[in-house]
PDB file of N, CA, C and O in Angstrom:
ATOM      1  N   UNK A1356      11.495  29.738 -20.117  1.00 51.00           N
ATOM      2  CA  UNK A1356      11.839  31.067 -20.555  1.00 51.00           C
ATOM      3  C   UNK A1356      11.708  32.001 -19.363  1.00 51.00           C
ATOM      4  O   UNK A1356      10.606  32.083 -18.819  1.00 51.00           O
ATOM      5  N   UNK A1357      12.700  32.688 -18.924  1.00 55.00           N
ATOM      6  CA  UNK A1357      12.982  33.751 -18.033  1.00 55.00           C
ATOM      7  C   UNK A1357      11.531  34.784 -18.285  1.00 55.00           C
ATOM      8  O   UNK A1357      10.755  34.680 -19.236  1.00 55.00           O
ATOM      9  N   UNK A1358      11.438  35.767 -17.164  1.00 58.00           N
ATOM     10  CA  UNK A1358      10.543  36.659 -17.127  1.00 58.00           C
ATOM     11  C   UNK A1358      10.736  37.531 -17.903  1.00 58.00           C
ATOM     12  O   UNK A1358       9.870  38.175 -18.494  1.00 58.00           O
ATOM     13  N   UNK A1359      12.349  37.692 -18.018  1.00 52.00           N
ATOM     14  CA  UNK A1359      12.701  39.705 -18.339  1.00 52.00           C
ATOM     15  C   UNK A1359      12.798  38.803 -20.047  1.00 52.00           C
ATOM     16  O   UNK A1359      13.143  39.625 -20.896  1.00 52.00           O
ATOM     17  N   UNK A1360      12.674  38.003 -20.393  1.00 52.00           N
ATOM     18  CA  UNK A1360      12.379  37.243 -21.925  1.00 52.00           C
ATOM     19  C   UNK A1360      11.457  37.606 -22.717  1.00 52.00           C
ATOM     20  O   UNK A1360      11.599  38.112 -23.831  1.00 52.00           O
ATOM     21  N   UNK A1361       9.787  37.180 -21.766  1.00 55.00           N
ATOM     22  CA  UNK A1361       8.456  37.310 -21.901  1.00 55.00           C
ATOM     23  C   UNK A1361       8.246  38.544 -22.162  1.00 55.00           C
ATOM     24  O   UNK A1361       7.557  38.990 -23.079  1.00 55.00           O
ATOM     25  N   UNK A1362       9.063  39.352 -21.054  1.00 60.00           N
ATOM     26  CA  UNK A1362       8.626  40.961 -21.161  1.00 60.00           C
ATOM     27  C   UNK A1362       9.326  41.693 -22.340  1.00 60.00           C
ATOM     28  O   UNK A1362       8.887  42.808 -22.622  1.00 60.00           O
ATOM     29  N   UNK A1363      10.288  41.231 -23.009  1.00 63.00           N
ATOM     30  CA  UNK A1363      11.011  41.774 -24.363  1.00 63.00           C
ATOM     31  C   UNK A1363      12.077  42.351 -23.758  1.00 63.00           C
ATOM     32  O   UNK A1363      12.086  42.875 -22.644  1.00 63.00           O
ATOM     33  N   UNK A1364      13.129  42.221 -24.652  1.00 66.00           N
ATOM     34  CA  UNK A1364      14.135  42.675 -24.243  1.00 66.00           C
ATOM     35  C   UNK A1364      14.853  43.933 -25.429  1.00 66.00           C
ATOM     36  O   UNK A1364      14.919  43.857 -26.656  1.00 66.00           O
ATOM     37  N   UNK A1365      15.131  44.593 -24.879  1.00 70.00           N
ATOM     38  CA  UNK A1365      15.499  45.735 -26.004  1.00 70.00           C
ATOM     39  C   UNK A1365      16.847  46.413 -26.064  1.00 70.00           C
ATOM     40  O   UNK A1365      17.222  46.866 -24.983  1.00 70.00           O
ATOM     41  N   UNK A1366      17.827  46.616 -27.308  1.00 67.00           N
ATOM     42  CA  UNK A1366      19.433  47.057 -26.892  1.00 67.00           C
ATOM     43  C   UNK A1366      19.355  48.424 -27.971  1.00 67.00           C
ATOM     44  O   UNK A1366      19.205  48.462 -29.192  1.00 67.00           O
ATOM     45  N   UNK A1367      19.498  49.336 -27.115  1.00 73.00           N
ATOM     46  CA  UNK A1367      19.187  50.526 -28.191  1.00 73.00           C
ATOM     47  C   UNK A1367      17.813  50.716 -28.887  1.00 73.00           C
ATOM     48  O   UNK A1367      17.658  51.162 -30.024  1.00 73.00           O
ATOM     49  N   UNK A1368      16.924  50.345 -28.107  1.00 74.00           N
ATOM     50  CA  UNK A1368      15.977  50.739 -28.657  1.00 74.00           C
ATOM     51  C   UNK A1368      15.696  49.492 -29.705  1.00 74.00           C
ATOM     52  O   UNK A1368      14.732  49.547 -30.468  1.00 74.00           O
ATOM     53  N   UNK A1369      16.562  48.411 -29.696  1.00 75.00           N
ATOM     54  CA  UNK A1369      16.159  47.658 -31.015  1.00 75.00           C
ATOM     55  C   UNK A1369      15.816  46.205 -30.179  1.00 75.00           C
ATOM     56  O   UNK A1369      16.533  45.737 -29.295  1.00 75.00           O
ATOM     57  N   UNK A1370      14.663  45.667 -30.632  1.00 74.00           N
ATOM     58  CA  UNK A1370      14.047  44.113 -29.940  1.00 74.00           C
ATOM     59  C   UNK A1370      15.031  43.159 -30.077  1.00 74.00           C
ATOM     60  O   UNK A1370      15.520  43.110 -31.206  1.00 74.00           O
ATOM     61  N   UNK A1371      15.531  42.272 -29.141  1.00 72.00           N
ATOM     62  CA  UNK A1371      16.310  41.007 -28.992  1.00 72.00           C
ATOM     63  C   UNK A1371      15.097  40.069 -29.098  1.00 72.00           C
ATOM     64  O   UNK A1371      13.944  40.230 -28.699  1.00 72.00           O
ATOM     65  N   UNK A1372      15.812  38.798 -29.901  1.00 76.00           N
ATOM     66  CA  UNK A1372      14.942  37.913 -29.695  1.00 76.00           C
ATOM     67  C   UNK A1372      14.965  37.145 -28.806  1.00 76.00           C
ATOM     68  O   UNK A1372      15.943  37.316 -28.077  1.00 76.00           O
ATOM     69  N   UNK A1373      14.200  36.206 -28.465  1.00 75.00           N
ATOM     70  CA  UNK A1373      14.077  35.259 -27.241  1.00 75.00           C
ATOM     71  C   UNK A1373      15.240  34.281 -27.050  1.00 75.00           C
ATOM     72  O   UNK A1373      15.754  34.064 -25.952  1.00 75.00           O
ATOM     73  N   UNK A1374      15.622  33.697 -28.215  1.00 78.00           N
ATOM     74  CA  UNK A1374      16.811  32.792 -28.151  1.00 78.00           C
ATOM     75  C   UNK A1374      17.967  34.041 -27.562  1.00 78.00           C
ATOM     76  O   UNK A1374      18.278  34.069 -26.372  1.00 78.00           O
ATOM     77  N   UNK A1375      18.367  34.747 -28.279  1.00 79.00           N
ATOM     78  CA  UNK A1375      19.545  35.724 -28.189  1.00 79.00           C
ATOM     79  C   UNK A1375      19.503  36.334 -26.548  1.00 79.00           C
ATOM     80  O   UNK A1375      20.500  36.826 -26.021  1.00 79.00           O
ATOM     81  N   UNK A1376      18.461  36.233 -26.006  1.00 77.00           N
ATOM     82  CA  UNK A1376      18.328  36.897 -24.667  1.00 77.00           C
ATOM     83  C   UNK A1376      18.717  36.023 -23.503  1.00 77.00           C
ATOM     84  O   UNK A1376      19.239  36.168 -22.398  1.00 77.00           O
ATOM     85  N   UNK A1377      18.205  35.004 -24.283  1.00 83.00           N
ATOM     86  CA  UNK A1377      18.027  33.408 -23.527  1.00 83.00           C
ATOM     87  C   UNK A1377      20.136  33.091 -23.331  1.00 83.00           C
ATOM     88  O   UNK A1377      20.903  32.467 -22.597  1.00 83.00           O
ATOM     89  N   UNK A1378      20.176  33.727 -24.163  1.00 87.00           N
ATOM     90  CA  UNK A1378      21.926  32.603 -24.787  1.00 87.00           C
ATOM     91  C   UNK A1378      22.801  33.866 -23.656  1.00 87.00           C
ATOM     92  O   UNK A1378      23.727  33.642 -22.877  1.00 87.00           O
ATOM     93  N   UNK A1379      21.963  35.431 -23.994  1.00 84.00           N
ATOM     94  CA  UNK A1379      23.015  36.308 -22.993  1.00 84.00           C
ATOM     95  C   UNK A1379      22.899  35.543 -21.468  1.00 84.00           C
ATOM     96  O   UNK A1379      23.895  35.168 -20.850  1.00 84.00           O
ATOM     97  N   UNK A1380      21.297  35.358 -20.909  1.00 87.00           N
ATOM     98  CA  UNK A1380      21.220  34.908 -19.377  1.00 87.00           C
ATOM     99  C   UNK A1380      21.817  33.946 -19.052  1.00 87.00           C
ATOM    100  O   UNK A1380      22.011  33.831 -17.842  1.00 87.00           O
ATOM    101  N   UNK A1381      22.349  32.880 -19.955  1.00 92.00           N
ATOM    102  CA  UNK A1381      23.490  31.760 -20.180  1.00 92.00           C
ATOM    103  C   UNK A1381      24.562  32.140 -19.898  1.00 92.00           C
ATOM    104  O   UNK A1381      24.925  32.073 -18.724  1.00 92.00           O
ATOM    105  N   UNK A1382      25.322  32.608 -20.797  1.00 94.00           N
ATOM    106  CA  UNK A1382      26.579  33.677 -20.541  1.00 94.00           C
ATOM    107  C   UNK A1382      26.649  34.044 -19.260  1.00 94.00           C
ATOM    108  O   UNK A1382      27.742  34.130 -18.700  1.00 94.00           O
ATOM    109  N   UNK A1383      25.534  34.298 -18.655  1.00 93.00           N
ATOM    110  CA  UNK A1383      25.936  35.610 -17.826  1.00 93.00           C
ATOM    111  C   UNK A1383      25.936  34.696 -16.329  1.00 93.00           C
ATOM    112  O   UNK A1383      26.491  34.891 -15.248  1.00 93.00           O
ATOM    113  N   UNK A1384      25.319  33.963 -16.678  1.00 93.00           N
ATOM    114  CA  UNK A1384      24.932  32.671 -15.298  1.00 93.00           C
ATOM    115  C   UNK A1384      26.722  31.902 -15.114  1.00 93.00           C
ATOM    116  O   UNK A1384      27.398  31.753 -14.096  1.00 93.00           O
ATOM    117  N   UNK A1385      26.978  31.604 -16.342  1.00 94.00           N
ATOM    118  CA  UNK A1385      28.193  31.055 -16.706  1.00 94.00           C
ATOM    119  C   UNK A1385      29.952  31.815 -15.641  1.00 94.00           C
ATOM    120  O   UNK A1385      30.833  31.398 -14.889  1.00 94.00           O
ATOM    121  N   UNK A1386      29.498  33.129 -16.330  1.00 94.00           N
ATOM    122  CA  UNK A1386      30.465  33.705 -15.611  1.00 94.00           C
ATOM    123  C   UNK A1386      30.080  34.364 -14.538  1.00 94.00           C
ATOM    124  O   UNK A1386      30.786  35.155 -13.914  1.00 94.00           O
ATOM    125  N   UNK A1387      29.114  34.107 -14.322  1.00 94.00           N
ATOM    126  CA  UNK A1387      28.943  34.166 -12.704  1.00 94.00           C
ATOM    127  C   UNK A1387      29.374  33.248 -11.541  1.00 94.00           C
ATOM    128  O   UNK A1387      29.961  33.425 -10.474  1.00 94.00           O
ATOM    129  N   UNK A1388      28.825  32.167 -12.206  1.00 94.00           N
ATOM    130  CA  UNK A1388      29.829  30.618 -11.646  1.00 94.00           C
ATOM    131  C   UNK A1388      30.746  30.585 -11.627  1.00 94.00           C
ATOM    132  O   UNK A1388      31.286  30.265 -10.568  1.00 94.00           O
ATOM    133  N   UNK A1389      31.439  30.854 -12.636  1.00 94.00           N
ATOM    134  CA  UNK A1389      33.305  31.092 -12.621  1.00 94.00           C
ATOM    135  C   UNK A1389      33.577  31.626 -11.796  1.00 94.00           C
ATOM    136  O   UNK A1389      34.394  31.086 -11.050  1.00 94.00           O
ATOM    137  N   UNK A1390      33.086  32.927 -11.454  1.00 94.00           N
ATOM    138  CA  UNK A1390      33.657  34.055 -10.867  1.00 94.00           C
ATOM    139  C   UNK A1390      33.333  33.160  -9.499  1.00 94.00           C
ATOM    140  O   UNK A1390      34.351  32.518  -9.237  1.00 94.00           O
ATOM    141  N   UNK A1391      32.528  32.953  -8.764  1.00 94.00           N
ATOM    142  CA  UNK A1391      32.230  32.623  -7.792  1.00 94.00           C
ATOM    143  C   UNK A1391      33.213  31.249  -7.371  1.00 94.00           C
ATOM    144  O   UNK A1391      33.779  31.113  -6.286  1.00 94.00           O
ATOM    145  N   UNK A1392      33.249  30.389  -8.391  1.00 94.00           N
ATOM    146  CA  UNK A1392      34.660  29.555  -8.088  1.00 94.00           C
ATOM    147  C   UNK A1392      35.882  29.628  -7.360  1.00 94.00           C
ATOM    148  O   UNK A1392      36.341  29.143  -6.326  1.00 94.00           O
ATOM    149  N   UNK A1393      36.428  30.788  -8.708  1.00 95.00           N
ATOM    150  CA  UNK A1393      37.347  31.356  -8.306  1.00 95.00           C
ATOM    151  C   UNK A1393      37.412  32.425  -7.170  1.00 95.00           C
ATOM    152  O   UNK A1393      38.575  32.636  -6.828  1.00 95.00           O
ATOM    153  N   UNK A1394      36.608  33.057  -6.582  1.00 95.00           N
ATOM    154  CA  UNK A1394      36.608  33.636  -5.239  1.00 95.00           C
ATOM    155  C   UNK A1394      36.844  32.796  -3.979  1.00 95.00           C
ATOM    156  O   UNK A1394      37.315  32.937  -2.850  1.00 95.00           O
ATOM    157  N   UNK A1395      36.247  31.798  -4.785  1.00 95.00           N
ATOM    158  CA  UNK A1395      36.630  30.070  -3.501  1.00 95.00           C
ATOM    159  C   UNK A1395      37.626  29.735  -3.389  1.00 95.00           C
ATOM    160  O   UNK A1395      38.006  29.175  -2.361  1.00 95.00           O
ATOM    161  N   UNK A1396      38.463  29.987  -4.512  1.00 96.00           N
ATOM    162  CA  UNK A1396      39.763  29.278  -4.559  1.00 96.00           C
ATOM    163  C   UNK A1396      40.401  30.736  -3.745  1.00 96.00           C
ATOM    164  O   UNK A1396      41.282  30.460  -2.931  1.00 96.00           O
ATOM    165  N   UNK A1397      40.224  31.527  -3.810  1.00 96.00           N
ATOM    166  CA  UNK A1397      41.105  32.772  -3.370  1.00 96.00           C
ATOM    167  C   UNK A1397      41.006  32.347  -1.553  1.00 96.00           C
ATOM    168  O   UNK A1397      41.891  32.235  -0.704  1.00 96.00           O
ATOM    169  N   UNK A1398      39.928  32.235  -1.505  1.00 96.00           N
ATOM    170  CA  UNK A1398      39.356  32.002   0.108  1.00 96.00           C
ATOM    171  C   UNK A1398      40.158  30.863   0.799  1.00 96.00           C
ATOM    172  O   UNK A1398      40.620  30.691   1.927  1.00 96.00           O
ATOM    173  N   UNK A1399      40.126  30.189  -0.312  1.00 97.00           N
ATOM    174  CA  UNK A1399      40.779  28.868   0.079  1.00 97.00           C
ATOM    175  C   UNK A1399      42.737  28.591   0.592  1.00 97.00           C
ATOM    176  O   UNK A1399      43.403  27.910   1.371  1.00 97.00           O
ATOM    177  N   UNK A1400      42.948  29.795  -0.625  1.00 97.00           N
ATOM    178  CA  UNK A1400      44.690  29.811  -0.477  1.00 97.00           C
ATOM    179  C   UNK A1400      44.470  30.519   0.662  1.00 97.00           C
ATOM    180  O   UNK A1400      44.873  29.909   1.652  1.00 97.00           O
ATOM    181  N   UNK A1401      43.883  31.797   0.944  1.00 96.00           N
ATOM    182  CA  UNK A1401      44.537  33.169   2.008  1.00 96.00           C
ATOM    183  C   UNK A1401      43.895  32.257   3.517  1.00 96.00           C
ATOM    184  O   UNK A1401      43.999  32.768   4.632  1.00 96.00           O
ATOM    185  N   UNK A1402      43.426  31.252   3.360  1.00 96.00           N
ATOM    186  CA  UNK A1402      43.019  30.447   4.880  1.00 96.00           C
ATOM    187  C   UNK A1402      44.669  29.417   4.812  1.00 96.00           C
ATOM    188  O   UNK A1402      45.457  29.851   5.651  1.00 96.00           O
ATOM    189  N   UNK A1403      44.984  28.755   4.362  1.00 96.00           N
ATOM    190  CA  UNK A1403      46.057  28.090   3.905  1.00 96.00           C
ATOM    191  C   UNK A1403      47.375  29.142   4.649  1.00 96.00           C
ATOM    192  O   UNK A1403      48.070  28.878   5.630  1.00 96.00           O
ATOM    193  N   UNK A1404      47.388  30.217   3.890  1.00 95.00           N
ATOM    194  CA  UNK A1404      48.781  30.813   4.000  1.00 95.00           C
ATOM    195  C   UNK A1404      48.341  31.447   5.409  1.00 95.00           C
ATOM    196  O   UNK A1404      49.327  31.752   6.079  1.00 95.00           O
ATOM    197  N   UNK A1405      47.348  31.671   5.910  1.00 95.00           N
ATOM    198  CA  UNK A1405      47.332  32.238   7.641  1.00 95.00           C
ATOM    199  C   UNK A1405      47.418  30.837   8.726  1.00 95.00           C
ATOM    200  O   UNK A1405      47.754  30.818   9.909  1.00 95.00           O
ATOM    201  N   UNK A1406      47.023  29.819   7.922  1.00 95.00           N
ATOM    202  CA  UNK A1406      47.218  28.501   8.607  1.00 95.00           C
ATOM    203  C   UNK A1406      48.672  28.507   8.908  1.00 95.00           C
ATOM    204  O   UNK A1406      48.956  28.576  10.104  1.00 95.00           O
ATOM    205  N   UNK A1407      49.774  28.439   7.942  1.00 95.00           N
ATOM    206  CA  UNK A1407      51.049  28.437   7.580  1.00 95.00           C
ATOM    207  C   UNK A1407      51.807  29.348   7.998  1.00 95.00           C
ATOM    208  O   UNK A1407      52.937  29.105   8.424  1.00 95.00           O
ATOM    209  N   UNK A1408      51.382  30.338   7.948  1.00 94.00           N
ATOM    210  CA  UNK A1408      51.952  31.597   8.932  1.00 94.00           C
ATOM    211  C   UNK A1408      51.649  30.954  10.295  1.00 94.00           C
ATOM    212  O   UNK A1408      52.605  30.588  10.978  1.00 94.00           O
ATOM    213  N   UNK A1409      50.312  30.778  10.773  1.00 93.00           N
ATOM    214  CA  UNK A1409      50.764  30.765  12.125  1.00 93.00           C
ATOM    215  C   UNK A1409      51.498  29.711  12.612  1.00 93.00           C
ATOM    216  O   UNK A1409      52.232  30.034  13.546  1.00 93.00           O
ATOM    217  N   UNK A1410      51.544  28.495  12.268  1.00 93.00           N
ATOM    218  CA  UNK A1410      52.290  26.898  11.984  1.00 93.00           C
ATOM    219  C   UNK A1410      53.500  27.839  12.270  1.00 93.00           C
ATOM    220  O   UNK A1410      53.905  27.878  13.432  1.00 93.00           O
ATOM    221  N   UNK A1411      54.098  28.579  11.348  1.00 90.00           N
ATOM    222  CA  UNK A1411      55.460  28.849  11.912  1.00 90.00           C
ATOM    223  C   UNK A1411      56.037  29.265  12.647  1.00 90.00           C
ATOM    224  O   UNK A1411      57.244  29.062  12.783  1.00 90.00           O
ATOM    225  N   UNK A1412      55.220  30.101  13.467  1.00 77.00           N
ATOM    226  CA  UNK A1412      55.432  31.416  14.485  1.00 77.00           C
ATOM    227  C   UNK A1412      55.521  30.395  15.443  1.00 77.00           C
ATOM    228  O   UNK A1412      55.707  30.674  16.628  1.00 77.00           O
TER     229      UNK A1412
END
């Protein structure tokens, strides 16, 4: 169990429970990974197409 778990978590003033907090830091880990994927793949084409550009010149 995460720290900011232990310490309670609160949305409006109203208590989350531990599972429900637990399942957001999931989520949130989740699309963090994605996102970070896909920034790889971006990195990956725009090295490609300057490879290819210069190949042609």
């Amino acid at each position: 169990m995460s720290a900011l778990v232990r310490q309670g978590v609160t949305w409006a003033g109203k208590p989350f429970g531990a599972a429900v907090a637990e399942a957001f830091l999931a989520a949130a880990s989740h699309l963090e990974a994605g996102y970070d994927a896909a920034l790889d793949q971006h990195h990956r084409e725009v090295k490609q197409a300057r490879y290819t550009a210069l190949k042609a010149d």
